[in-house]
Short mmCIF file of C-alpha atoms in Angstrom, two decimals:
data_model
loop_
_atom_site.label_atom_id
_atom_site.label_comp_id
_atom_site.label_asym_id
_atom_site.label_seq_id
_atom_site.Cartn_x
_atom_site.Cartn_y
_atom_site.Cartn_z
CA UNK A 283 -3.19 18.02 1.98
CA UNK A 284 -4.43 21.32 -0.20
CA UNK A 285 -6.36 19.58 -2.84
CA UNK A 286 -6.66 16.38 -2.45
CA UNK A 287 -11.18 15.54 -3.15
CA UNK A 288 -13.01 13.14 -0.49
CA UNK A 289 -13.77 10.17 -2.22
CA UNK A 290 -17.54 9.70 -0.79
CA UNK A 291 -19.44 6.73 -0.52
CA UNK A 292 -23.02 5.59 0.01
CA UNK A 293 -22.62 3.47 3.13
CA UNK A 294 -24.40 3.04 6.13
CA UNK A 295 -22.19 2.12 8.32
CA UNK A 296 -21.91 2.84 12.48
CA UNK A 297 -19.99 5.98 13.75
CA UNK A 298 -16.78 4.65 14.94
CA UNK A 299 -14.23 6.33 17.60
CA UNK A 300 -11.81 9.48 15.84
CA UNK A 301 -8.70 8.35 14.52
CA UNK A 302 -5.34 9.86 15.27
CA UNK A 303 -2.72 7.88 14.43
CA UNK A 304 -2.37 9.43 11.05
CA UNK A 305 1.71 8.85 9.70
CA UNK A 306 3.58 11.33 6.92
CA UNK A 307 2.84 8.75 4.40
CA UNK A 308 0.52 8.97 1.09
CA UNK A 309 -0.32 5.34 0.40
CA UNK A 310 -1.76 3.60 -3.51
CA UNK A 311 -4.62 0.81 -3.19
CA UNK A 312 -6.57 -0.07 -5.81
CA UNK A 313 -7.69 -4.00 -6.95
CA UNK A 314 -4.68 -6.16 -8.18
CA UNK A 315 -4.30 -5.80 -11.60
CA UNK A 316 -5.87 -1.86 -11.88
CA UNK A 317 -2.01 -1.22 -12.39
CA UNK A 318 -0.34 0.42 -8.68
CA UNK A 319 2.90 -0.92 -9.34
CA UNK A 320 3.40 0.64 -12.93
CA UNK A 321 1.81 4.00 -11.82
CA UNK A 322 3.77 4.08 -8.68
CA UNK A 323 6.84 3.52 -10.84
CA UNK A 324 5.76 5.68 -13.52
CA UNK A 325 5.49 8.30 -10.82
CA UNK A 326 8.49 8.05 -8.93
CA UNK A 327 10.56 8.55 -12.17
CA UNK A 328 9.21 11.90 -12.32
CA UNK A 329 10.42 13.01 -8.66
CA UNK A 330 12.63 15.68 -7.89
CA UNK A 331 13.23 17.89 -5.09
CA UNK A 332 11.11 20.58 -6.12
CA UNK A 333 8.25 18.34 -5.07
CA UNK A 334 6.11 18.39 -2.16
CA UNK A 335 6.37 14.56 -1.63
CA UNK A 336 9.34 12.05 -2.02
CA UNK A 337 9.23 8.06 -2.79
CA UNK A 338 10.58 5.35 -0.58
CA UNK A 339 13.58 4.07 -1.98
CA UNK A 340 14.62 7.55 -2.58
CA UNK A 341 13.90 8.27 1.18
CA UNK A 342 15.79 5.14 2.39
CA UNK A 343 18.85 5.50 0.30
CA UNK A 344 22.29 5.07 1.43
CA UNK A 345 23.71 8.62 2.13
CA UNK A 346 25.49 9.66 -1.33
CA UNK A 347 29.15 8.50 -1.37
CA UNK A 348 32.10 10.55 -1.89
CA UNK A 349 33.35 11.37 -5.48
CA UNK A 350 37.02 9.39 -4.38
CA UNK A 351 34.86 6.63 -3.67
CA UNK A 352 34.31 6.49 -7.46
CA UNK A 353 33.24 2.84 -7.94
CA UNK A 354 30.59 3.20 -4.83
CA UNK A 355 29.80 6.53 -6.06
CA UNK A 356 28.99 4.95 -9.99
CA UNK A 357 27.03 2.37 -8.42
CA UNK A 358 24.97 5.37 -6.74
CA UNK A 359 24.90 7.29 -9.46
CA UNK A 360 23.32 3.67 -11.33
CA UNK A 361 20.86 2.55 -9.10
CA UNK A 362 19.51 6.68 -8.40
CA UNK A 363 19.22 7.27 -12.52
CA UNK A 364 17.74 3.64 -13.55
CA UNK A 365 15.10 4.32 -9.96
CA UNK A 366 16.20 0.76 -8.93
CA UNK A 367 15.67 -0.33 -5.79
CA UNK A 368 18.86 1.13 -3.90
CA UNK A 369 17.60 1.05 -0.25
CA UNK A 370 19.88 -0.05 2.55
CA UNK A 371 19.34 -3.49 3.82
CA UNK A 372 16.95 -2.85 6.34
CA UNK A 373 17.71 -4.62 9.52
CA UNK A 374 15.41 -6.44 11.87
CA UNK A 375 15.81 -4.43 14.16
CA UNK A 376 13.51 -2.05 12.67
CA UNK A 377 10.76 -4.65 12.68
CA UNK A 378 11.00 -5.59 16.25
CA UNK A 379 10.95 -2.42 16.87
CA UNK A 380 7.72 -1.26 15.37
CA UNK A 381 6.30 -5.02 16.94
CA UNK A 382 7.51 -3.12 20.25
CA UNK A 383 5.54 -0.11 19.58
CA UNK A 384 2.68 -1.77 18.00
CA UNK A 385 1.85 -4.88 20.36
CA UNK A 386 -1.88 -4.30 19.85
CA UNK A 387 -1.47 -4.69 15.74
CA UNK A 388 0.96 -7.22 16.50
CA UNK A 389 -1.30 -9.45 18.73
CA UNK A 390 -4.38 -9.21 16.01
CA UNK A 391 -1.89 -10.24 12.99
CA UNK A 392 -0.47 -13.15 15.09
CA UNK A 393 -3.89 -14.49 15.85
CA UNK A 394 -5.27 -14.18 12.09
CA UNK A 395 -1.33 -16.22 10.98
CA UNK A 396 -2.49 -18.14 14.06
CA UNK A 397 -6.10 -19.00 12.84
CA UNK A 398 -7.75 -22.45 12.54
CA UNK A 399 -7.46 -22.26 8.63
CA UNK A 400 -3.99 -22.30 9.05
CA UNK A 401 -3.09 -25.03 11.15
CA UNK A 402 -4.47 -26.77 7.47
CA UNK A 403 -1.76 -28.27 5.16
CA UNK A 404 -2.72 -26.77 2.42
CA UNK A 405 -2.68 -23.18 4.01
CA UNK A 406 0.66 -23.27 6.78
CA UNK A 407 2.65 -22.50 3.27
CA UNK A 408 0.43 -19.19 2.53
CA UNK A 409 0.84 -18.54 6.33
CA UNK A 410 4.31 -18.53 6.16
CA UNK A 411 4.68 -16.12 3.04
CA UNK A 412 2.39 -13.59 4.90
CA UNK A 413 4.73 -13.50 8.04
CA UNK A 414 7.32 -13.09 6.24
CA UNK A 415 5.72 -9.98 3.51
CA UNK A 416 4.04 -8.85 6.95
CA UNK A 417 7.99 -8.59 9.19
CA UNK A 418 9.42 -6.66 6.15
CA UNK A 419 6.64 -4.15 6.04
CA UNK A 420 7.20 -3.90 9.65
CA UNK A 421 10.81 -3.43 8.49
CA UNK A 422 10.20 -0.78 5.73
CA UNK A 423 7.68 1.36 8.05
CA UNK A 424 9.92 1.94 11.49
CA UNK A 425 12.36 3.09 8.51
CA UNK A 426 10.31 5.63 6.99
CA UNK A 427 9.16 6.49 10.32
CA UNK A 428 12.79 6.60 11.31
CA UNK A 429 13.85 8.76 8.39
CA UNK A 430 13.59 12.71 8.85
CA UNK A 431 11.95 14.36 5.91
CA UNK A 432 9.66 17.15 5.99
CA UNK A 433 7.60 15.84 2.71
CA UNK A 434 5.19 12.51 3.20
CA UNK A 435 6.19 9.35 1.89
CA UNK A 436 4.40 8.02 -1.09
CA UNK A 437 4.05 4.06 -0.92
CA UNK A 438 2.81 1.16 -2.52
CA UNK A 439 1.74 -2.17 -1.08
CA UNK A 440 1.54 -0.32 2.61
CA UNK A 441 -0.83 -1.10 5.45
CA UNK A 442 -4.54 -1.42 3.58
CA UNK A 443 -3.32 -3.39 0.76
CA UNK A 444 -3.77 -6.81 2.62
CA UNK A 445 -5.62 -9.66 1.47
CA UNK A 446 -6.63 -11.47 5.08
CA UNK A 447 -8.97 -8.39 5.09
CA UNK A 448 -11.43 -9.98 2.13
CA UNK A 449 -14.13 -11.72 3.52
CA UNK A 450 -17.19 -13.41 2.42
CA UNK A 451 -19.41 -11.96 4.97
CA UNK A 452 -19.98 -8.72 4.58
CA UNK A 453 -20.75 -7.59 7.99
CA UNK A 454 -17.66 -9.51 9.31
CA UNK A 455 -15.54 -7.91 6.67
CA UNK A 456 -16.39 -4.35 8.06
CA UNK A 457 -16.28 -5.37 11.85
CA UNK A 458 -12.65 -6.48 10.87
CA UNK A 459 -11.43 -3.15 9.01
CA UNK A 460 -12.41 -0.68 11.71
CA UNK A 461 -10.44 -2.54 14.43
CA UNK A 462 -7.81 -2.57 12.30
CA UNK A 463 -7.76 1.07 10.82
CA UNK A 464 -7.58 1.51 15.03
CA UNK A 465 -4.48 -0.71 14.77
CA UNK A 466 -2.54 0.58 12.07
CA UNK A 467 -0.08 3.66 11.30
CA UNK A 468 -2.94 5.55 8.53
CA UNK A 469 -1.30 7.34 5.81
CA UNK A 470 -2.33 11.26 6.11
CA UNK A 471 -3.87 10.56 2.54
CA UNK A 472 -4.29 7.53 -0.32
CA UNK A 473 -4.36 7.65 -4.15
CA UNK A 474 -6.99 5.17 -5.09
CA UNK A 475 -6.95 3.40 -8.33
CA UNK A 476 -9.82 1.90 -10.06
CA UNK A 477 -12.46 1.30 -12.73
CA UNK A 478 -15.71 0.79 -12.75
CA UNK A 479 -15.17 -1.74 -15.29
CA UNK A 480 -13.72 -5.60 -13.66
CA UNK A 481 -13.13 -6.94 -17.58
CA UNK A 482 -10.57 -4.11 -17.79
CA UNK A 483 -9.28 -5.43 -14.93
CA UNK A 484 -9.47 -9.29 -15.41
CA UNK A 485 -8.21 -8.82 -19.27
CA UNK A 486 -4.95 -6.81 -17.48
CA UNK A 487 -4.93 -9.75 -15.18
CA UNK A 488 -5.15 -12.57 -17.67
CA UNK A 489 -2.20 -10.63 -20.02
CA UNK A 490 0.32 -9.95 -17.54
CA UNK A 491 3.58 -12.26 -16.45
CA UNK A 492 3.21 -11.55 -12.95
CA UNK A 493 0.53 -13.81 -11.17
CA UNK A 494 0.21 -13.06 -7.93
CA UNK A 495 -0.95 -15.73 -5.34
CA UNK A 496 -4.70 -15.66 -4.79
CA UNK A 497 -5.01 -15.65 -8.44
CA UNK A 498 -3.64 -18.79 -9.07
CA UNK A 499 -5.48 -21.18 -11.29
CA UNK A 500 -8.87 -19.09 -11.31
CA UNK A 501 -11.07 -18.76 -13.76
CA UNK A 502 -12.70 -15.58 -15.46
CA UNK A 503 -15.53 -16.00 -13.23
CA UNK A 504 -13.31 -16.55 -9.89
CA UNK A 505 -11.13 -13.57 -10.80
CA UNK A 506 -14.37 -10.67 -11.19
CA UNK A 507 -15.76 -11.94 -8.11
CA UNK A 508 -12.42 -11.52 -5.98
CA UNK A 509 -11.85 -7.97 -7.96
CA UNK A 510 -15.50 -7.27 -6.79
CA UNK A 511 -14.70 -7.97 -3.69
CA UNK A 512 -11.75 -5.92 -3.03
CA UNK A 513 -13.68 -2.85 -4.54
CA UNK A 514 -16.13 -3.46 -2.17
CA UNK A 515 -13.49 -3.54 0.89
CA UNK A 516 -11.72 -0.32 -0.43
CA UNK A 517 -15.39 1.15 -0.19
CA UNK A 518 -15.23 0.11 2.97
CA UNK A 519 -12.17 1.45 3.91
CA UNK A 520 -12.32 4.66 2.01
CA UNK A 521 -15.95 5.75 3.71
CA UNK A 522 -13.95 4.75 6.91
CA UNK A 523 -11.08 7.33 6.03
CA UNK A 524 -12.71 10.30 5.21
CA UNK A 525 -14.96 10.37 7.98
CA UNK A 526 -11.65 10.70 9.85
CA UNK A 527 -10.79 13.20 7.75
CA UNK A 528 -8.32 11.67 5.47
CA UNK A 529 -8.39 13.11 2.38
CA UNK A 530 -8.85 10.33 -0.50
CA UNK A 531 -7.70 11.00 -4.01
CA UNK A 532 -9.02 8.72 -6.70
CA UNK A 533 -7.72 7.91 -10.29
CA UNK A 534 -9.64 6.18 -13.26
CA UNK A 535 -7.15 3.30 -13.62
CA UNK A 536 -8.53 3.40 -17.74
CA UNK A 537 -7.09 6.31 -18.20
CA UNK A 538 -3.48 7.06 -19.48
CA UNK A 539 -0.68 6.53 -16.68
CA UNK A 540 1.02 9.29 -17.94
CA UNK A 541 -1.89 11.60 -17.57
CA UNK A 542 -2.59 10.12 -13.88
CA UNK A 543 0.72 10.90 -12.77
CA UNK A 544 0.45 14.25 -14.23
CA UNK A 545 -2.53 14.87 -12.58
CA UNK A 546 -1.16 13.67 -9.10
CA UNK A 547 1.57 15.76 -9.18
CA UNK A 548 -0.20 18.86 -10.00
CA UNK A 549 -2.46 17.81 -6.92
CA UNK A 550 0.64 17.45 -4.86
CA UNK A 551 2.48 20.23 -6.07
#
C-alpha cells in the first residue's frame, strides 16, 4: 500500500520460504495496554466512504433496511451513528468453513489447546477460553473473506495478536512464528503500536478497568517482563513481514490518539 514505511529490525534470523498468502486485511498489534482498542475505535469513528479502507463491523453489517421498516431502520440508523457493534450473528458455519480450508492451521492450534500443559487443572479453564476466542476469529475471518469490498479490512485482535506465541526460549519462540506466519491468512499490511517506554505501558495497565487474563494478579515486575516480551515477539514477527514484503506501519503509542489516527489516515488516503 502507497506509503506505508518498513518497520526494520536488527535481527539475524534464517531466510525462510516467500510468503503468499497475503489477505485484503490491515491488521493493529502492539503490547496489551499500548492502547489498540481505543485507537482502533478512535479510528473507525472517523470512516467514511471516501476512504481507501473500511472497518469490520461496518463491513459485516446487516444490509440497510427499508425506510417502511422504520423501527429496524432506527435501530440501524443507532447502532451505524453510536459505531456499536452491529454485525450479523455470524454463524458457525463460517468457522468450519475456514477449519475446512485451513486444516494445516487447524491441526497446529489443536495440538498447542491439546498440549501437556493443558491436560493440568489449573490450565483446561484457559484452554477452553482460547478455543472458544480462537472458533470466533475463525468465524469473523471466512466473513470478511466472504464479504466483497474492494478496500482492505482494518482489524484488531486478528491473527498475530495471540498469546500461545510468547515463549521463554527465545529460539523456540521464533521456530514457532515462522511456521505459523506459513499457516495463517497475513494481512497485506499492520499498524504497529508501541513505546519504547514499558512504565508507560504498565502505568496504562495498572489504571485501566479492563484486566485482561495473563495479567491477573502480577506484579510491576511480572507485568514489564511479559510487555518485554511481546515487544520482543512483534520484533520477531515484524522482521518476518517485511522480508515478505509486507509493508509495516508503526505508531508511537505516547503520542496523541487523535494525531495517530490522523496520521494513518493520511497514510491510507
Amino acid at each position: 500500500m502507497p506509503g506505508l514505511a518498513n518497520h526494520k529490525m536488527n535481527l539475524k534470523s534464517p531466510p525462510i520460504v516467500p510468503i503468499n498468502h497475503k489477505t485484503k486485511t490491515i491488521e493493529i498489534i502492539g503490547p496489551p495496554g499500548i492502547g489498540k482498542s481505543t485507537f482502533y475505535k478512535s479510528l473507525c469513528k472517523t470512516w467514511n466512504n471516501n476512504l481507501n479502507w473500511v472497518y469490520q463491523n461496518r463491513l459485516l453489517a446487516p444490509p440497510k433496511p427499508k425506510l417502511s421498516e422504520f423501527k429496524i431502520w432506527l435501530q440501524y440508523q443507532f447502532h451505524m451513528i453510536a459505531n456499536k457493534d452491529g454485525n450479523r450473528d455470524i454463524p458457525v458455519d463460517y468457522g468450519l468453513r475456514f477449519v475446512e480450508d485451513h486444516k494445516e492451521l487447524g491441526l497446529f492450534f489443536w495440538n498447542h489447546l491439546s498440549g501437556i500443559n493443558s491436560c493440568m487443572d489449573k490450565e483446561i479453564g484457559k484452554s477452553f477460553r482460547s478455543a472458544y476466542f480462537l472458533f470466533k476469529d475463525f468465524c469473523r475471518y471466512q466473513a470478511i473473506f466472504d464479504s466483497i469490498s474492494s478496500k482492505p479490512c482494518i482489524i484488531d485482535e486478528g491473527f498475530l495478536q495471540k498469546s500461545f506465541l510468547l515463549q521463554d526460549n527465545e529460539k523456540l519462540m521464533a521456530e514457532i512464528v515462522t511456521e505459523y506466519l506459513h499457516l495463517i491468512p497475513l494481512p497485506s499490511s499492520v499498524i504497529y503500536i508501541n513505546t519504547t517506554d514499558a512504565n508507560i505501558i504498565i502505568d496504562r495497565i495498572c489504571n485501566r478497568k479492563k484486566i485482561i487474563a495473563s495479567h491477573f494478579r502480577k506484579d510491576k515486575n511480572e507485568l514489564i517482563a511479559e510487555t518485554e516480551k511481546w515487544q520482543y515477539l512483534f520484533s520477531i514477527i515484524i522482521e518476518k513481514l517485511t522480508r515478505n514484503n509486507i509493508p509495516v506501519l508503526c505508531i508511537d503509542g505516547e503520542r496523541p490518539i487523535d494525531e495517530n489516527v490522523r496520521y494513518i489516515n493520511s497514510v491510507l488516503s
